[in-house]
Coordinates of C-alpha atoms in Angstrom, one line a residue:
X117 CA 16.7 36.7 -4.1
X118 CA 19.9 36.0 -5.5
X119 CA 19.4 32.6 -3.5
X120 CA 16.4 31.7 -5.6
X121 CA 18.1 33.0 -8.7
X122 CA 21.6 30.5 -7.9
X123 CA 19.6 28.0 -6.6
X124 CA 16.9 27.2 -9.6
X125 CA 17.3 24.7 -12.1
X126 CA 16.2 27.4 -14.7
X127 CA 17.2 31.2 -15.3
X128 CA 14.4 31.6 -14.0
X129 CA 12.6 36.3 -15.1
X130 CA 12.1 38.9 -12.3
X131 CA 8.5 37.1 -12.8
X132 CA 9.5 34.2 -12.3
X133 CA 10.9 34.7 -8.5
X134 CA 8.5 37.2 -7.6
X135 CA 6.5 34.0 -7.6
X136 CA 9.2 31.9 -5.7
X137 CA 9.5 34.5 -3.2
X138 CA 6.2 35.9 -2.2
X139 CA 7.9 40.0 -3.3
X140 CA 6.3 42.6 -5.3
X141 CA 7.0 42.6 -8.6
X142 CA 7.7 45.9 -7.9
X143 CA 9.7 45.3 -5.1
X144 CA 11.7 42.0 -6.9
X145 CA 12.4 44.5 -9.8
X146 CA 14.2 46.8 -8.5
X147 CA 16.0 44.5 -5.8
X148 CA 17.5 42.9 -9.7
X149 CA 18.9 46.0 -10.6
X150 CA 20.5 46.1 -7.8
X151 CA 22.5 42.7 -8.4
X152 CA 23.3 43.9 -11.1
X153 CA 24.7 46.6 -10.6
X154 CA 27.2 44.9 -8.4
X155 CA 28.4 42.3 -10.1
X156 CA 26.1 39.5 -9.4
X157 CA 23.7 39.2 -11.7
X158 CA 23.5 38.9 -15.3
X159 CA 20.8 39.2 -17.1
X160 CA 20.2 36.3 -20.2
X161 CA 18.8 35.9 -23.8
X162 CA 15.2 34.8 -22.9
X163 CA 14.1 31.1 -24.6
X164 CA 11.9 30.6 -27.8
X165 CA 7.9 31.0 -27.0
X166 CA 5.6 29.7 -29.5
X167 CA 3.0 31.5 -27.2
X168 CA 1.8 34.3 -27.5
X169 CA 3.2 37.6 -25.7
X170 CA 6.4 38.5 -25.4
X171 CA 9.1 36.2 -23.7
X172 CA 11.1 37.3 -20.5
X173 CA 15.3 38.1 -20.1
X174 CA 16.3 35.2 -17.8
X175 CA 18.7 36.2 -14.6
X176 CA 22.4 33.9 -14.0
X177 CA 24.9 34.8 -11.5
X178 CA 27.2 36.6 -13.6
X179 CA 31.1 34.7 -13.9
X180 CA 32.3 38.6 -14.3
X181 CA 32.2 39.7 -11.1
X182 CA 33.8 38.4 -7.5
X183 CA 35.4 35.6 -7.8
X184 CA 37.2 33.0 -4.1
X185 CA 40.7 32.9 -4.1
X186 CA 41.9 29.1 -3.0
X187 CA 45.1 28.3 -1.6
X188 CA 46.5 25.1 0.6
X189 CA 49.7 23.8 1.1
X190 CA 50.4 20.5 1.9
X191 CA 53.7 18.9 2.7
X192 CA 54.9 17.9 -1.0
X193 CA 53.4 21.1 -2.7
X194 CA 51.6 25.0 -2.8
X195 CA 48.9 25.3 -4.8
X196 CA 46.1 28.6 -5.9
X197 CA 42.7 28.7 -7.8
X198 CA 40.5 30.5 -8.5
X199 CA 37.1 30.2 -8.5
X200 CA 33.1 33.1 -9.8
X201 CA 30.4 33.1 -8.4
X202 CA 28.9 30.8 -10.7
X203 CA 31.5 28.2 -8.7
X204 CA 33.3 27.9 -12.1
X205 CA 36.9 27.2 -12.4
X206 CA 39.2 29.8 -14.0
X207 CA 42.9 30.0 -12.6
X208 CA 45.2 27.0 -11.5
X209 CA 48.6 26.7 -10.6
X210 CA 50.5 24.2 -8.5
X211 CA 54.1 24.7 -7.9
X212 CA 54.9 20.6 -6.0
X213 CA 58.3 21.2 -3.1
X214 CA 59.2 20.3 0.0
X215 CA 57.8 22.7 2.8
X216 CA 58.6 20.8 5.7
X217 CA 62.3 22.1 5.5
X218 CA 61.6 25.7 4.5
X219 CA 59.6 26.5 8.0
X220 CA 56.5 29.0 7.4
X221 CA 57.3 32.1 7.5
X222 CA 59.2 30.6 3.9
X223 CA 56.0 28.6 2.9
X224 CA 53.9 31.2 3.2
X225 CA 55.7 33.7 1.4
X226 CA 55.6 31.7 -1.1
X227 CA 52.4 30.8 -1.3
X228 CA 51.1 34.5 -1.6
X229 CA 54.3 34.6 -3.9
X230 CA 51.7 32.2 -5.8
X231 CA 48.9 33.5 -4.6
X232 CA 50.1 36.3 -6.3
X233 CA 50.2 35.3 -9.3
X234 CA 46.0 33.8 -9.3
X235 CA 44.9 37.4 -8.2
X236 CA 46.8 39.3 -11.1
X237 CA 45.7 37.1 -13.8
X238 CA 41.6 36.9 -12.7
X239 CA 41.6 40.8 -13.0
X240 CA 43.3 40.5 -15.8
X241 CA 40.2 38.4 -16.5
X242 CA 37.3 40.6 -15.5
X243 CA 37.3 39.4 -11.5
X244 CA 36.8 40.7 -8.3
X245 CA 38.0 38.7 -5.5
X246 CA 36.7 39.1 -3.0
X247 CA 38.4 37.2 -0.2
X248 CA 41.4 34.9 0.0
X249 CA 40.5 30.8 1.3
X250 CA 43.5 29.2 3.0
X251 CA 44.0 24.8 3.4
X252 CA 46.3 23.6 5.7
X253 CA 46.3 19.7 7.3
X254 CA 46.8 21.1 11.1
X255 CA 44.6 22.0 13.9
X256 CA 43.4 25.4 13.6
X257 CA 41.5 28.0 15.9
X258 CA 38.7 30.1 14.5
X259 CA 40.8 32.7 14.0
X260 CA 43.7 31.4 11.7
X261 CA 45.4 30.6 13.9
X262 CA 47.7 27.2 12.8
X263 CA 47.7 25.2 16.1
X264 CA 49.9 22.0 15.1
X265 CA 50.2 20.9 11.6
X266 CA 52.7 18.0 12.7
X267 CA 53.6 17.2 9.2
X268 CA 54.8 20.9 7.9
X269 CA 56.3 20.4 11.9
X270 CA 54.1 24.0 12.2
X271 CA 53.1 25.8 16.2
X272 CA 50.8 28.4 16.8
X273 CA 50.9 30.0 13.2
X274 CA 49.0 32.6 12.3
X275 CA 48.9 31.6 8.6
X276 CA 46.7 34.8 8.3
X277 CA 49.0 38.0 8.5
X278 CA 52.1 36.2 7.0
X279 CA 49.7 35.8 4.6
X280 CA 48.3 38.6 4.0
X281 CA 53.0 40.3 4.1
X282 CA 52.5 40.2 0.6
X283 CA 51.7 43.0 -1.3
X284 CA 49.1 42.0 -3.4
X285 CA 47.0 40.0 -0.3
X286 CA 47.6 42.8 2.0
X287 CA 44.2 44.5 1.4
X288 CA 42.0 40.9 1.4
X289 CA 40.1 38.6 4.2
X290 CA 42.2 36.0 4.5
X291 CA 40.2 32.5 6.5
X292 CA 41.6 29.2 7.2
X293 CA 40.4 26.1 8.0
X294 CA 41.6 22.3 8.3
X295 CA 42.4 21.2 4.6
X296 CA 40.3 18.2 4.9
X297 CA 36.7 20.1 6.4
X298 CA 37.4 22.5 3.2
X299 CA 37.9 19.2 0.5
X300 CA 34.5 18.0 2.2
X301 CA 33.2 21.4 1.6
X302 CA 33.6 21.3 -2.4
X303 CA 32.6 18.0 -2.6
X304 CA 30.1 18.8 -1.0
X305 CA 29.3 21.4 -3.9
X306 CA 29.4 18.7 -6.1
X307 CA 27.7 15.3 -4.3
X308 CA 24.7 15.2 -6.3
X309 CA 22.8 14.3 -3.4
X310 CA 24.1 13.2 -1.0
X311 CA 24.0 15.7 2.0
X312 CA 25.7 13.5 4.3
X313 CA 28.9 12.4 4.2
X314 CA 32.9 11.4 5.5
X315 CA 35.5 12.6 3.3
X316 CA 39.1 11.0 3.8
X317 CA 41.7 13.2 2.4
X318 CA 45.2 11.2 2.0
X319 CA 48.4 12.9 1.3
X320 CA 51.3 12.4 3.5
X321 CA 48.2 12.9 7.3
X322 CA 45.2 11.4 6.2
X323 CA 42.8 14.3 7.6
X324 CA 39.1 13.3 6.9
X325 CA 35.6 16.4 6.8
X326 CA 32.5 14.6 8.2
X327 CA 29.2 17.2 6.2
X328 CA 26.3 15.2 8.9
X329 CA 22.8 16.8 6.6
X330 CA 24.4 19.6 4.6
X331 CA 26.5 21.2 7.4
X332 CA 30.0 20.5 8.6
X333 CA 30.3 18.4 11.7
X334 CA 33.8 20.6 13.2
X335 CA 33.2 18.7 16.9
X336 CA 33.5 20.4 20.2
X337 CA 36.7 22.6 19.5
X338 CA 36.5 22.3 15.4
X339 CA 40.0 19.9 15.1
X340 CA 37.5 16.9 14.5
X341 CA 38.6 14.6 11.9
X342 CA 41.5 13.4 12.6
X343 CA 41.6 10.3 11.3
X344 CA 44.8 10.0 9.9
X345 CA 45.8 9.2 13.9
X346 CA 43.2 6.3 14.5
X347 CA 44.9 3.0 15.7
X348 CA 44.5 0.8 13.6
X349 CA 47.9 -1.3 14.5
X350 CA 48.3 -0.5 18.3
X351 CA 51.4 -2.6 18.2
X352 CA 52.7 -1.1 14.6
X353 CA 54.9 2.0 13.8
X354 CA 56.2 4.3 15.2
X355 CA 52.9 8.6 13.9
X356 CA 55.1 12.2 13.7
X357 CA 52.3 12.2 17.0
X358 CA 54.2 10.0 19.5
X359 CA 51.8 8.0 18.6
X360 CA 52.0 3.9 17.7
X361 CA 49.5 2.0 14.8
X362 CA 48.6 5.1 13.1
X363 CA 46.6 4.7 10.1
X364 CA 48.0 7.7 8.3
X365 CA 51.5 4.7 7.9
X366 CA 49.7 2.4 6.5
X367 CA 48.1 4.5 4.0
X368 CA 49.3 8.0 3.8
X369 CA 51.1 8.5 0.8
X370 CA 54.1 8.6 1.2
X371 CA 53.7 4.7 2.1
X372 CA 50.8 4.2 0.5
X373 CA 52.8 3.1 -3.1
X374 CA 55.3 0.6 -1.0
X375 CA 52.4 -1.5 0.2
X376 CA 48.3 -1.4 -1.3
X377 CA 46.8 -3.6 0.3
X378 CA 48.3 -2.8 3.6
X379 CA 47.3 0.0 2.5
X380 CA 43.1 -0.7 2.0
X381 CA 43.6 -3.0 5.0
X382 CA 44.2 0.4 7.5
X383 CA 41.7 2.2 5.3
X384 CA 38.9 -0.7 5.8
X385 CA 39.2 -0.6 9.8
X386 CA 39.4 3.2 10.0
X387 CA 36.8 4.3 8.4
X388 CA 34.7 1.4 9.1
X389 CA 35.4 2.0 13.2
X390 CA 33.5 5.8 11.6
X391 CA 30.7 3.2 9.9
X392 CA 29.8 2.0 13.7
X393 CA 29.9 5.4 15.1
X394 CA 28.2 7.4 13.6
X395 CA 26.6 5.1 10.4
X396 CA 27.3 7.3 7.8
X397 CA 26.1 5.6 4.2
X398 CA 29.7 7.4 2.3
X399 CA 32.2 8.2 2.3
X400 CA 34.2 9.7 0.0
X401 CA 37.7 9.9 -0.5
X402 CA 40.3 12.7 -2.7
X403 CA 43.7 14.0 -2.2
X404 CA 46.4 11.0 -2.7
X405 CA 44.0 8.6 -2.6
X406 CA 41.8 9.6 -6.4
X407 CA 44.6 7.3 -8.7
X408 CA 44.7 4.6 -5.8
X409 CA 41.1 4.1 -6.2
X410 CA 40.6 1.5 -8.7
X411 CA 43.7 0.1 -6.6
X412 CA 42.0 0.2 -3.2
X413 CA 38.8 0.7 -2.7
X414 CA 38.5 -4.0 -2.6
X415 CA 40.4 -4.2 0.2
X416 CA 38.7 -1.3 1.5
X417 CA 35.3 -2.7 0.9
X418 CA 36.4 -6.0 1.8
X419 CA 37.2 -4.6 5.7
X420 CA 33.9 -2.4 5.8
X421 CA 31.7 -6.2 4.9
X422 CA 33.7 -7.4 7.6
X423 CA 33.4 -5.0 10.1
X424 CA 30.3 -3.1 10.2
X425 CA 27.8 -4.5 12.2
X426 CA 24.8 -3.1 9.4
X427 CA 26.7 -4.2 6.3
X428 CA 24.4 -6.8 5.6
X429 CA 21.8 -4.8 6.4
X430 CA 23.1 -1.3 4.5
X431 CA 25.6 -1.3 2.6
X432 CA 27.9 2.0 2.6
X433 CA 28.8 3.6 -0.4
X434 CA 32.0 4.4 -1.1
X435 CA 32.7 6.7 -4.0
X436 CA 36.1 8.5 -5.5
X437 CA 35.8 12.4 -4.3
X438 CA 34.2 14.4 -7.6
X439 CA 36.5 17.1 -7.8
X440 CA 39.5 15.2 -7.6
X441 CA 43.0 15.7 -5.1
X442 CA 42.1 19.8 -5.6
X443 CA 38.9 19.6 -3.5
X444 CA 40.7 21.6 -0.5
X445 CA 42.0 24.9 -3.1
X446 CA 38.0 24.5 -4.5
X447 CA 37.1 24.3 -1.3
X448 CA 38.9 26.8 -0.1
X449 CA 37.2 29.3 -2.8
X450 CA 34.2 27.6 -2.8
X451 CA 33.8 29.4 1.6
X452 CA 35.1 33.6 0.4
X453 CA 31.9 32.7 -2.9
X454 CA 29.1 31.6 -0.7
X455 CA 29.9 34.7 2.0
X456 CA 29.1 36.6 -1.0
X457 CA 26.4 34.8 -2.4
X458 CA 24.8 34.1 2.1
X459 CA 25.7 37.8 2.2
X460 CA 24.8 39.8 -0.7
X461 CA 23.8 43.8 0.9
X462 CA 27.4 43.1 2.1
X463 CA 29.3 42.7 -1.0
X464 CA 27.2 45.4 -2.3
X465 CA 27.6 47.9 0.4
X466 CA 31.5 47.6 -0.1
X467 CA 33.3 50.9 -0.5

């Protein structure tokens, strides 16, 4: 029921929902009443009608019910946002500071304080924060343990526990995922018809999220997407990971301003390898790459044309992220509201 309304291109009436779902009008009416009472749906004024009969009220997701708290920690900033059930951004807070000297506990305590500000502002605006999701530039297990985040200097960090040490977050479910994965999911929601694409997140490190047919591909252990450690110049610069010539040493945020042409070339080499292996039709550049997109595009496309075997038959589409630098925290918040939308009964059963 809720998915039918959420995916509708208009604001369907109860009768239209009944027709779309095959449920009886009585069942639809009862379920709609439950969803309205639970703060998930709202009735909207019907459009003017020229024919006979009384126009029916439409249904829409409410913008005054559950919301998702999206958090991000990266090398040089902390971020928090709140997104409501319709996907609209309601709160946004960003603090710029180098997180590497702080250590995990101190950095997550600072992020917790920022998250508390976002939650209090959202609740003052009439929203109910349903949960929090954290985007981290590293390898994350299914239970939220950050096994390693090399650019932050983290290893085996229990991020959910450290975040819930903030009193204002103690009652929230907290999930953690790789920042490029969450950015890819955020981009998927606004992708405009691209169900298969590679999202590349340019920060100090470089991550990628691979979306195949509308689903995020995580790999066997959930650690796919470490494109920043693809070797582009085998005898090149030393990397923090211990190897030499990794992509992030030439196209990461700290290297990018020094030589944009070299960054574009390195990105093109790495992306061509991905396309040759996986036949991905669309590449989306986000994070710090968004403001540089116009200056990087020509160099990247030149390498793709030169190195992708099928470039003459099916050129790769290269585009900038619709959500720009906010994609990871927006994608994190979106996972929370998507969970509510996918299982509204659980939300209605909450204490």
